[in-house]
Short mmCIF file of C-alpha atoms in Angstrom, two decimals:
data_model
loop_
_atom_site.label_atom_id
_atom_site.label_comp_id
_atom_site.label_asym_id
_atom_site.label_seq_id
_atom_site.Cartn_x
_atom_site.Cartn_y
_atom_site.Cartn_z
CA UNK A 1 183.44 -123.96 43.66
CA UNK A 2 184.55 -123.80 40.01
CA UNK A 3 182.58 -125.67 37.34
CA UNK A 4 184.39 -126.55 34.12
CA UNK A 5 182.78 -127.87 30.94
CA UNK A 6 184.77 -128.79 27.86
CA UNK A 7 182.02 -128.06 25.35
CA UNK A 8 183.81 -129.51 22.35
CA UNK A 9 186.99 -131.43 21.62
CA UNK A 10 187.45 -131.06 17.86
CA UNK A 11 190.01 -129.18 15.83
CA UNK A 12 189.73 -127.72 12.32
CA UNK A 13 186.09 -128.58 11.62
CA UNK A 14 183.00 -129.63 13.60
CA UNK A 15 181.87 -133.22 13.14
CA UNK A 16 178.45 -134.83 13.75
CA UNK A 17 179.84 -136.37 16.94
CA UNK A 18 182.37 -133.71 17.96
CA UNK A 19 182.02 -129.94 18.33
CA UNK A 20 184.98 -127.60 18.04
CA UNK A 21 187.10 -126.97 21.10
CA UNK A 22 185.65 -124.50 23.61
CA UNK A 23 185.67 -124.42 27.39
CA UNK A 24 183.25 -122.81 29.84
CA UNK A 25 184.04 -121.92 33.46
CA UNK A 26 181.41 -120.94 36.06
CA UNK A 27 182.16 -119.45 39.46
CA UNK A 28 180.13 -117.22 41.80
CA UNK A 29 177.54 -116.48 39.12
CA UNK A 30 180.14 -115.35 36.58
CA UNK A 31 180.77 -117.36 33.39
CA UNK A 32 183.95 -117.36 31.32
CA UNK A 33 184.34 -118.91 27.87
CA UNK A 34 187.60 -119.80 26.14
CA UNK A 35 187.28 -119.90 22.33
CA UNK A 36 184.07 -119.92 20.35
CA UNK A 37 184.26 -122.03 17.22
CA UNK A 38 181.38 -122.95 14.96
CA UNK A 39 178.71 -124.81 16.93
CA UNK A 40 179.70 -123.56 20.38
CA UNK A 41 176.22 -122.31 21.21
CA UNK A 42 174.72 -125.66 20.14
CA UNK A 43 177.11 -127.41 22.53
CA UNK A 44 176.01 -125.00 25.27
CA UNK A 45 172.37 -125.76 24.52
CA UNK A 46 173.01 -129.50 24.62
CA UNK A 47 174.72 -129.08 27.98
CA UNK A 48 171.83 -127.03 29.35
CA UNK A 49 174.02 -124.04 30.18
CA UNK A 50 172.87 -120.56 29.19
CA UNK A 51 175.07 -118.16 27.19
CA UNK A 52 173.41 -115.12 28.75
CA UNK A 53 175.57 -114.98 31.94
CA UNK A 54 178.87 -115.09 30.03
CA UNK A 55 180.93 -112.12 31.26
CA UNK A 56 184.28 -112.90 29.60
CA UNK A 57 185.35 -114.61 26.37
CA UNK A 58 189.06 -115.38 25.91
CA UNK A 59 190.41 -116.24 22.47
CA UNK A 60 193.57 -118.25 21.98
CA UNK A 61 193.96 -117.05 18.37
CA UNK A 62 191.90 -116.12 15.32
CA UNK A 63 191.77 -119.24 13.19
CA UNK A 64 188.17 -119.90 12.21
CA UNK A 65 187.74 -123.04 14.31
CA UNK A 66 188.30 -120.92 17.43
CA UNK A 67 186.22 -117.82 16.72
CA UNK A 68 183.73 -118.37 13.88
CA UNK A 69 180.90 -119.15 16.31
CA UNK A 70 181.08 -115.71 17.90
CA UNK A 71 178.54 -113.75 15.77
CA UNK A 72 175.78 -116.27 16.39
CA UNK A 73 176.57 -116.45 20.09
CA UNK A 74 176.44 -112.65 20.40
CA UNK A 75 173.06 -112.56 18.66
CA UNK A 76 171.71 -115.28 20.93
CA UNK A 77 172.91 -113.36 24.00
CA UNK A 78 171.26 -110.23 22.67
CA UNK A 79 168.00 -112.04 21.98
CA UNK A 80 168.08 -113.22 25.60
CA UNK A 81 167.82 -109.54 26.59
CA UNK A 82 171.31 -109.25 27.93
CA UNK A 83 172.31 -105.66 28.64
CA UNK A 84 175.47 -106.06 30.76
CA UNK A 85 178.83 -105.39 29.05
CA UNK A 86 180.79 -108.35 27.69
CA UNK A 87 184.59 -108.39 27.90
CA UNK A 88 186.58 -110.02 25.08
CA UNK A 89 190.25 -110.92 25.58
CA UNK A 90 192.66 -112.04 22.86
CA UNK A 91 195.81 -111.33 20.87
CA UNK A 92 196.41 -107.95 19.28
CA UNK A 93 193.90 -107.29 16.50
CA UNK A 94 190.92 -108.55 18.48
CA UNK A 95 188.74 -105.49 17.95
CA UNK A 96 189.40 -105.52 14.20
CA UNK A 97 188.61 -109.24 13.87
CA UNK A 98 185.43 -109.00 15.95
CA UNK A 99 184.39 -105.90 14.02
CA UNK A 100 184.63 -107.86 10.78
CA UNK A 101 182.61 -110.76 12.21
CA UNK A 102 179.97 -108.34 13.45
CA UNK A 103 179.08 -107.39 9.89
CA UNK A 104 176.42 -110.08 10.30
CA UNK A 105 175.64 -109.12 13.93
CA UNK A 106 175.74 -105.32 13.85
CA UNK A 107 173.19 -104.45 16.53
CA UNK A 108 173.60 -105.67 20.08
CA UNK A 109 171.87 -104.42 23.25
CA UNK A 110 175.11 -104.65 25.24
CA UNK A 111 178.57 -103.11 25.06
CA UNK A 112 181.66 -105.05 23.98
CA UNK A 113 184.87 -104.25 25.84
CA UNK A 114 188.20 -105.32 24.35
CA UNK A 115 191.44 -106.31 26.05
CA UNK A 116 194.17 -106.96 23.48
CA UNK A 117 197.21 -108.95 24.53
CA UNK A 118 200.63 -107.80 23.33
CA UNK A 119 203.11 -109.12 25.89
CA UNK A 120 204.38 -112.68 26.18
CA UNK A 121 202.71 -112.92 29.59
CA UNK A 122 199.83 -110.89 30.94
CA UNK A 123 197.60 -111.17 34.01
CA UNK A 124 194.05 -109.83 34.23
CA UNK A 125 191.77 -109.97 37.27
CA UNK A 126 188.04 -109.91 36.55
CA UNK A 127 185.14 -110.94 38.80
CA UNK A 128 186.31 -114.06 40.69
CA UNK A 129 188.94 -114.98 38.08
CA UNK A 130 192.64 -114.33 37.84
CA UNK A 131 193.40 -114.86 34.14
CA UNK A 132 197.00 -115.54 33.14
CA UNK A 133 197.62 -115.37 29.39
CA UNK A 134 200.89 -116.77 28.05
CA UNK A 135 202.25 -116.80 24.49
CA UNK A 136 202.68 -120.22 22.89
CA UNK A 137 204.16 -121.39 19.57
CA UNK A 138 201.68 -121.69 16.69
CA UNK A 139 201.90 -120.43 13.10
CA UNK A 140 199.96 -117.31 14.12
CA UNK A 141 200.04 -115.39 17.40
CA UNK A 142 198.43 -117.69 19.98
CA UNK A 143 197.98 -117.69 23.75
CA UNK A 144 197.21 -120.27 26.39
CA UNK A 145 195.29 -119.36 29.53
CA UNK A 146 195.37 -120.30 33.19
CA UNK A 147 192.20 -119.49 35.10
CA UNK A 148 192.67 -119.26 38.86
CA UNK A 149 190.36 -118.73 41.82
CA UNK A 150 192.56 -117.48 44.70
CA UNK A 151 191.76 -118.28 48.31
CA UNK A 152 192.65 -116.03 51.19
CA UNK A 153 193.89 -117.25 54.56
CA UNK A 154 191.71 -118.10 57.51
CA UNK A 155 190.57 -115.37 59.88
CA UNK A 156 193.01 -115.22 62.80
CA UNK A 157 191.43 -113.87 66.01
CA UNK A 158 194.75 -113.61 67.84
CA UNK A 159 196.25 -111.71 64.93
CA UNK A 160 193.33 -109.28 64.87
CA UNK A 161 193.54 -108.70 68.63
CA UNK A 162 197.28 -108.19 68.63
CA UNK A 163 196.88 -105.60 65.89
CA UNK A 164 194.22 -103.90 68.04
CA UNK A 165 191.58 -104.08 65.31
CA UNK A 166 188.11 -103.17 66.60
CA UNK A 167 185.84 -106.20 66.40
CA UNK A 168 183.22 -104.28 64.39
CA UNK A 169 185.67 -104.28 61.44
CA UNK A 170 186.62 -107.97 61.51
CA UNK A 171 183.95 -109.17 59.09
CA UNK A 172 184.62 -106.43 56.56
CA UNK A 173 188.35 -107.06 56.62
CA UNK A 174 187.79 -110.80 56.28
CA UNK A 175 185.84 -110.10 53.08
CA UNK A 176 188.79 -108.20 51.63
CA UNK A 177 187.78 -104.63 52.36
CA UNK A 178 190.32 -101.93 53.27
CA UNK A 179 189.14 -99.51 55.96
CA UNK A 180 190.29 -96.01 56.89
CA UNK A 181 189.71 -95.72 60.66
CA UNK A 182 190.85 -92.92 62.93
CA UNK A 183 193.80 -92.01 60.67
CA UNK A 184 194.85 -95.65 60.32
CA UNK A 185 194.55 -97.84 57.20
CA UNK A 186 193.26 -101.30 58.12
CA UNK A 187 194.00 -104.02 55.55
CA UNK A 188 192.86 -107.68 55.35
CA UNK A 189 196.38 -109.03 55.95
CA UNK A 190 196.13 -107.70 59.53
CA UNK A 191 193.47 -110.30 60.37
CA UNK A 192 194.14 -113.17 57.93
CA UNK A 193 196.62 -116.02 57.98
CA UNK A 194 198.66 -117.13 54.94
CA UNK A 195 196.85 -117.59 51.63
CA UNK A 196 195.48 -121.10 51.12
CA UNK A 197 195.61 -123.21 47.98
CA UNK A 198 193.09 -121.97 45.43
CA UNK A 199 191.83 -123.56 42.22
CA UNK A 200 193.54 -123.49 38.82
CA UNK A 201 192.67 -124.71 35.34
CA UNK A 202 195.23 -124.39 32.54
CA UNK A 203 194.14 -124.51 28.90
CA UNK A 204 196.18 -124.53 25.70
CA UNK A 205 195.64 -125.55 22.10
CA UNK A 206 197.36 -125.03 18.74
CA UNK A 207 200.99 -124.99 19.77
CA UNK A 208 204.20 -126.89 19.83
CA UNK A 209 205.33 -128.03 23.28
CA UNK A 210 207.13 -125.10 24.93
CA UNK A 211 208.35 -124.78 28.53
CA UNK A 212 205.95 -121.96 29.42
CA UNK A 213 202.99 -124.37 29.13
CA UNK A 214 204.35 -126.67 31.83
CA UNK A 215 205.20 -123.64 33.94
CA UNK A 216 201.60 -122.42 33.97
CA UNK A 217 200.15 -125.93 34.26
CA UNK A 218 202.28 -126.71 37.32
CA UNK A 219 200.13 -128.22 40.07
CA UNK A 220 196.91 -127.25 38.27
CA UNK A 221 193.70 -128.95 39.30
CA UNK A 222 193.02 -129.57 35.61
CA UNK A 223 195.27 -129.22 32.56
CA UNK A 224 193.36 -129.18 29.26
CA UNK A 225 195.90 -129.61 26.48
CA UNK A 226 195.88 -130.05 22.76
CA UNK A 227 196.46 -133.55 21.45
CA UNK A 228 196.03 -133.15 17.71
CA UNK A 229 197.49 -136.50 16.75
CA UNK A 230 197.65 -139.88 18.47
CA UNK A 231 198.73 -142.07 15.59
CA UNK A 232 202.33 -143.10 15.03
CA UNK A 233 204.13 -141.26 12.27
CA UNK A 234 202.40 -137.90 12.80
CA UNK A 235 205.33 -136.18 14.52
CA UNK A 236 206.56 -134.45 11.35
CA UNK A 237 203.07 -133.18 10.55
CA UNK A 238 202.71 -131.85 14.10
CA UNK A 239 205.99 -129.97 13.75
CA UNK A 240 205.08 -128.59 10.31
CA UNK A 241 201.71 -127.21 11.39
CA UNK A 242 202.81 -126.39 14.95
CA UNK A 243 200.53 -128.71 16.80
CA UNK A 244 201.17 -131.42 19.41
CA UNK A 245 200.91 -135.16 19.55
CA UNK A 246 199.33 -136.97 22.49
CA UNK A 247 202.76 -137.94 23.73
CA UNK A 248 204.24 -134.44 23.61
CA UNK A 249 201.27 -133.23 25.65
CA UNK A 250 201.77 -136.07 28.13
CA UNK A 251 205.42 -135.13 28.60
CA UNK A 252 204.38 -131.56 29.44
CA UNK A 253 201.95 -132.96 32.00
CA UNK A 254 204.66 -135.18 33.46
CA UNK A 255 206.77 -132.09 34.04
CA UNK A 256 203.92 -129.94 35.38
CA UNK A 257 202.22 -132.61 37.54
CA UNK A 258 198.62 -131.34 37.40
CA UNK A 259 196.03 -133.37 39.28
CA UNK A 260 194.69 -134.53 35.91
CA UNK A 261 195.04 -133.78 32.21
CA UNK A 262 192.39 -133.86 29.49
CA UNK A 263 193.48 -134.11 25.88
CA UNK A 264 191.43 -132.13 23.35
CA UNK A 265 191.49 -130.49 19.89
CA UNK A 266 191.64 -133.76 17.98
CA UNK A 267 192.29 -133.94 14.27
CA UNK A 268 189.16 -134.85 12.25
CA UNK A 269 190.99 -137.99 11.16
CA UNK A 270 191.34 -139.13 14.78
CA UNK A 271 188.08 -140.98 15.36
CA UNK A 272 188.99 -143.06 18.42
CA UNK A 273 191.32 -141.08 20.74
CA UNK A 274 190.96 -143.61 23.56
CA UNK A 275 192.78 -146.21 21.46
CA UNK A 276 196.07 -144.40 22.08
CA UNK A 277 195.74 -143.69 25.78
CA UNK A 278 197.59 -146.72 27.17
CA UNK A 279 200.81 -145.36 25.71
CA UNK A 280 199.96 -141.85 26.91
CA UNK A 281 199.35 -143.06 30.48
CA UNK A 282 202.77 -144.70 30.52
CA UNK A 283 204.08 -141.12 30.40
CA UNK A 284 201.44 -139.45 32.58
CA UNK A 285 199.03 -141.81 34.37
CA UNK A 286 196.39 -139.16 35.12
CA UNK A 287 195.76 -138.35 31.46
CA UNK A 288 192.33 -138.77 29.85
CA UNK A 289 191.07 -138.49 26.28
CA UNK A 290 188.31 -135.95 26.80
CA UNK A 291 184.93 -136.13 25.11
CA UNK A 292 182.45 -133.38 24.36
CA UNK A 293 180.52 -131.99 27.34
CA UNK A 294 182.84 -133.41 29.99
CA UNK A 295 182.25 -131.49 33.21
CA UNK A 296 184.31 -131.21 36.38
CA UNK A 297 183.31 -129.57 39.66
CA UNK A 298 186.36 -128.28 41.49
CA UNK A 299 186.21 -127.45 45.18
CA UNK A 300 188.75 -126.00 47.56
CA UNK A 301 190.77 -128.53 49.53
CA UNK A 302 189.43 -129.46 52.94
CA UNK A 303 191.54 -128.11 55.77
#
């Protein structure tokens, strides 16, 4: 199971009723955070989720509304007696940016590990997550992320027997282990059927609509996408500042066909996002105007 919480839905500045955009994923005891704007740890506290188990933080880019909450979060994690390393992922320059922010959080009881993205597309596997980072089109270097939980095929007794695999190794192979036995390398594919459909959440903010977003959002269980503006007449502003309107996001979803889409990263001037959703749903019926602390529990398909 994969738990998703959209901690905040605001862009540019936190508001009394809307925290800045950040998303938390939880799976198999491992937590992953995407972005950490001002107020993120308050949103976590309101949700009742602890920051201590966070293993990975991914940053889309380094504008303040996406990273300024990091020093306080790190201090809170340290005060919770965390000692395990924390991995930070983001565009090139990550270690320099975090180093500057840590001027006010210089001493931590855990190690920070940095993975800096430099290619247009990169894939990283950590804990239960397969993290796909893809370059989008903002006025600074910015990435979107797809977070996937793969699912192996079912154990196939006939396949194992035909490959003459000793039964004592079946369980270990089913769990993904590779075994060296009597000069022979036994691999999981010898006892498993085809991979089954896993889980996928695609997240992007601060970008113009570009084809790569729909590519990574294709058939996602959840597509969380920037909708900076819903009002008519904002198209030129969206182009100038390299953001998206509700309707541009909906057209990406129409192409990608995720199971559902949540709009997020609203302009501070956009006080009632739901007012614009009828027009959005004419383009993509499974679209929703997300609100802070929305949570979704994703489970593998029944078979």
